mmCIF file of C-alpha atoms in Angstrom:
data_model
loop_
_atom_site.group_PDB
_atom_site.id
_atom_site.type_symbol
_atom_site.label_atom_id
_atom_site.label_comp_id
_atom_site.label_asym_id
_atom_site.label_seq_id
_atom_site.Cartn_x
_atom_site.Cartn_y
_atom_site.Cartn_z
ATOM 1 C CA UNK A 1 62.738 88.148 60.466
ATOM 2 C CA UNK A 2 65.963 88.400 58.623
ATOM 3 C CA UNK A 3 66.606 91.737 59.578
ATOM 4 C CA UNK A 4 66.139 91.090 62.794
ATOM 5 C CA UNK A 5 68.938 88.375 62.871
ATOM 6 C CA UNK A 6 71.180 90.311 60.727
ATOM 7 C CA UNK A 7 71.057 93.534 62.674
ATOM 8 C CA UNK A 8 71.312 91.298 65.888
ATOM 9 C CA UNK A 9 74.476 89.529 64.506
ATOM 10 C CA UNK A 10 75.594 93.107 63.420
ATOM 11 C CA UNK A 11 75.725 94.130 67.031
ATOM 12 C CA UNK A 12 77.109 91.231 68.497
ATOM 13 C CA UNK A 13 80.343 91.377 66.098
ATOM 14 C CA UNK A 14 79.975 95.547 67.188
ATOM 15 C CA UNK A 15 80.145 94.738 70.552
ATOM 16 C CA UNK A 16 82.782 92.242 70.620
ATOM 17 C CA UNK A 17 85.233 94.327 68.735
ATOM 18 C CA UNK A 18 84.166 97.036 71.240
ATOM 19 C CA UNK A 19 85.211 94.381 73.788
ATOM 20 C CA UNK A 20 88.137 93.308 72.103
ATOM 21 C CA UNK A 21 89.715 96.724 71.259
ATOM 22 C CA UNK A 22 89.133 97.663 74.797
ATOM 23 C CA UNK A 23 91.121 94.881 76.351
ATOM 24 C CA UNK A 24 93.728 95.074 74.015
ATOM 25 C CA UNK A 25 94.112 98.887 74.510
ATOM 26 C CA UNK A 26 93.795 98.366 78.584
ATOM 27 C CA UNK A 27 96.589 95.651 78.388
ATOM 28 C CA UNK A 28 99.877 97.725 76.760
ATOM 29 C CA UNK A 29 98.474 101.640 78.657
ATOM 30 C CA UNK A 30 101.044 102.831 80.295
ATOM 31 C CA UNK A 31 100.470 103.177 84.554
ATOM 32 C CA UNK A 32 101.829 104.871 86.440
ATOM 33 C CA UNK A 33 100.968 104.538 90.650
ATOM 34 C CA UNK A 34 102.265 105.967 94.025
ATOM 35 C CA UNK A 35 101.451 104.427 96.786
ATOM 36 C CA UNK A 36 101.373 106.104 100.357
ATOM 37 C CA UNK A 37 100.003 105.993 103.612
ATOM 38 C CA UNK A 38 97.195 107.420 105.238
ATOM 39 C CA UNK A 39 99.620 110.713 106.820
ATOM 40 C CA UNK A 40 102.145 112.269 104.937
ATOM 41 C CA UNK A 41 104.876 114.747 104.768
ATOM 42 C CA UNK A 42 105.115 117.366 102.635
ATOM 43 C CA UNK A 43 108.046 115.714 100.604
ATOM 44 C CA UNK A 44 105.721 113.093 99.947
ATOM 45 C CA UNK A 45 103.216 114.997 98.485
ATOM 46 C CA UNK A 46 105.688 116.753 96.278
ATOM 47 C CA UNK A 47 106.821 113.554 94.955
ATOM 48 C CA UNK A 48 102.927 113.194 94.023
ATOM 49 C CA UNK A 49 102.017 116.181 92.608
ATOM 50 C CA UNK A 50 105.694 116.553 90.530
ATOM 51 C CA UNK A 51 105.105 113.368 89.200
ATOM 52 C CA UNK A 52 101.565 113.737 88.255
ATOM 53 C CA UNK A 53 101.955 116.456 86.497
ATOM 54 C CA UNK A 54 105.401 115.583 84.836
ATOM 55 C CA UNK A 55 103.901 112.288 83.459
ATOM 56 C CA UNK A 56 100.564 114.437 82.386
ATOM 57 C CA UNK A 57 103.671 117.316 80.505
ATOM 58 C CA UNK A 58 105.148 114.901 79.317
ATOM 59 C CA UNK A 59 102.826 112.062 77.847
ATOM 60 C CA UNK A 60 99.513 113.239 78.209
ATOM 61 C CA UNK A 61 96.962 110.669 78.215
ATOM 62 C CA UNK A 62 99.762 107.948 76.947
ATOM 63 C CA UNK A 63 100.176 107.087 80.874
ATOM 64 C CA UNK A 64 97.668 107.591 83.328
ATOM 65 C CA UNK A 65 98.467 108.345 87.171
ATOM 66 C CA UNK A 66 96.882 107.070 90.032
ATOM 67 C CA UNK A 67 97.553 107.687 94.002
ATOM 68 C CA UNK A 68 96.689 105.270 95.796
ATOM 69 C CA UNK A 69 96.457 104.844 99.670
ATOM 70 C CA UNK A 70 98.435 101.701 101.161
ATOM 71 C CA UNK A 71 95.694 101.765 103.634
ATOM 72 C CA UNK A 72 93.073 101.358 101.546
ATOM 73 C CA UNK A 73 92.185 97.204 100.653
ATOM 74 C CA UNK A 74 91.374 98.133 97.137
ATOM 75 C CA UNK A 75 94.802 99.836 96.923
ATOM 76 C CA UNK A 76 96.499 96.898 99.138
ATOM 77 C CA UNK A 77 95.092 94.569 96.470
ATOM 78 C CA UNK A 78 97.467 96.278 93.893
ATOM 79 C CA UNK A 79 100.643 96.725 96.022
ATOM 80 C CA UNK A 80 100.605 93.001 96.384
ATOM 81 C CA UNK A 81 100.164 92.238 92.957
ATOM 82 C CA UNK A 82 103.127 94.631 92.357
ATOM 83 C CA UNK A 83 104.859 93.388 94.675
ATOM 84 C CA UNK A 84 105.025 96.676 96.428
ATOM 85 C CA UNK A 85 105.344 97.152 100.167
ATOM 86 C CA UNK A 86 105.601 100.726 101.148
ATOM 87 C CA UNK A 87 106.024 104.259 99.955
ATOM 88 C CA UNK A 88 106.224 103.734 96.088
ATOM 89 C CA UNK A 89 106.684 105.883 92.721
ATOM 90 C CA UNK A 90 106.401 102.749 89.927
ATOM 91 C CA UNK A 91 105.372 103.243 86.336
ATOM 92 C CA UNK A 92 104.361 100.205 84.629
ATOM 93 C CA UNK A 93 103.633 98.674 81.093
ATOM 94 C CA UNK A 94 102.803 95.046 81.154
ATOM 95 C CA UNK A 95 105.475 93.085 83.082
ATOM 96 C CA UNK A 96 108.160 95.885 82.823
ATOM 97 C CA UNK A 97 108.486 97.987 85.738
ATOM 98 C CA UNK A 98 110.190 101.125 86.410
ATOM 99 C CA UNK A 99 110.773 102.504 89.818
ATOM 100 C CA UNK A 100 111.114 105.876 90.158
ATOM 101 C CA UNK A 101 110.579 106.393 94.209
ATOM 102 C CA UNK A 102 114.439 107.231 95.239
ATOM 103 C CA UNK A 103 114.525 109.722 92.089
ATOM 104 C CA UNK A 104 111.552 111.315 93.373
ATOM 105 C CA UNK A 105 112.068 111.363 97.004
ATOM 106 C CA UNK A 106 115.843 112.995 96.491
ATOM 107 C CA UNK A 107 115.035 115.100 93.535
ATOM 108 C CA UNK A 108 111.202 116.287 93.604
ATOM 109 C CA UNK A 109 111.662 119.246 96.517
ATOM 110 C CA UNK A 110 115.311 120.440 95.523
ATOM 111 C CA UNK A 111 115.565 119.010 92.012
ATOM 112 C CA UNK A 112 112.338 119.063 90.049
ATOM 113 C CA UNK A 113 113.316 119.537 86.602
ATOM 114 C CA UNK A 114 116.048 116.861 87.305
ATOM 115 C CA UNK A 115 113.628 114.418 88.496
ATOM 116 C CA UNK A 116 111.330 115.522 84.948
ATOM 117 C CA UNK A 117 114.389 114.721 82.889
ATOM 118 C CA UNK A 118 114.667 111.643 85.073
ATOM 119 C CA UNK A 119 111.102 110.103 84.610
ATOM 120 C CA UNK A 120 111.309 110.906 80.559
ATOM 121 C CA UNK A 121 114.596 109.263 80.491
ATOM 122 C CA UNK A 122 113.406 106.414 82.325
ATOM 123 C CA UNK A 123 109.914 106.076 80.630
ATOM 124 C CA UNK A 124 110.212 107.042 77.309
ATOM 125 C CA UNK A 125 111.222 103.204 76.729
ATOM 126 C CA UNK A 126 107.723 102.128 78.190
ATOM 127 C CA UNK A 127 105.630 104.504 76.046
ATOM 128 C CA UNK A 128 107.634 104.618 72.418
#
């Protein structure tokens, strides 16, 4: 019978640490999101695809990307608690926010390894 408790007390202290490390790791990742609407142009899918795959160069799996579609309520849950409204490059590490949609949208098409020296300049600080 003591076994039993001990390995069952083993698992619950597993398990919360599992739990624990988890949130704690969740809370300081490094996110990255563009938002967009349901049709796009093909600048706006540049700004997409540069920046996922400048972030991914870059920092690997320090920052993770997600598209989302303004559109979409799951997605429209986020934009408000972002306070985001429309078309939308952001990075993001707790409360600190970096916006990086004018940089993309002027830079992505004609620019590209401007706008990569842009987004390491401007979220370095956020990962480091």
């Amino acid at each position: 019978m003591k076994k039993i408790q001990l390995l069952s007390f083993t698992i619950v202290l597993l398990f919360v640490n599992f739990i624990s490390n988890a949130q704690n790791g969740g809370a300081t990742k490094v996110q990255a999101y563009y938002f967009h609407n349901q049709v796009r142009c093909e600048t706006c899918r540049t700004v997409e695809s540069e920046a996922k795959q400048n972030l991914k160069e870059l920092y690997g799996e320090k920052v993770s990307f997600q598209a989302l579609n303004l559109e979409d309520k799951a997605a429209q849950e986020i934009a408000k608690k972002l306070k985001v409204s429309g078309q939308t490059l952001l990075v993001v590490k707790n409360d600190k926010q970096v916006n990086l949609t004018n940089e993309g949208f002027l830079y992505a098409v004609t620019n590209p390894d401007k706008f990569k020296s842009i987004i390491k300049e401007k979220v370095d600080p956020l990962v480091n």
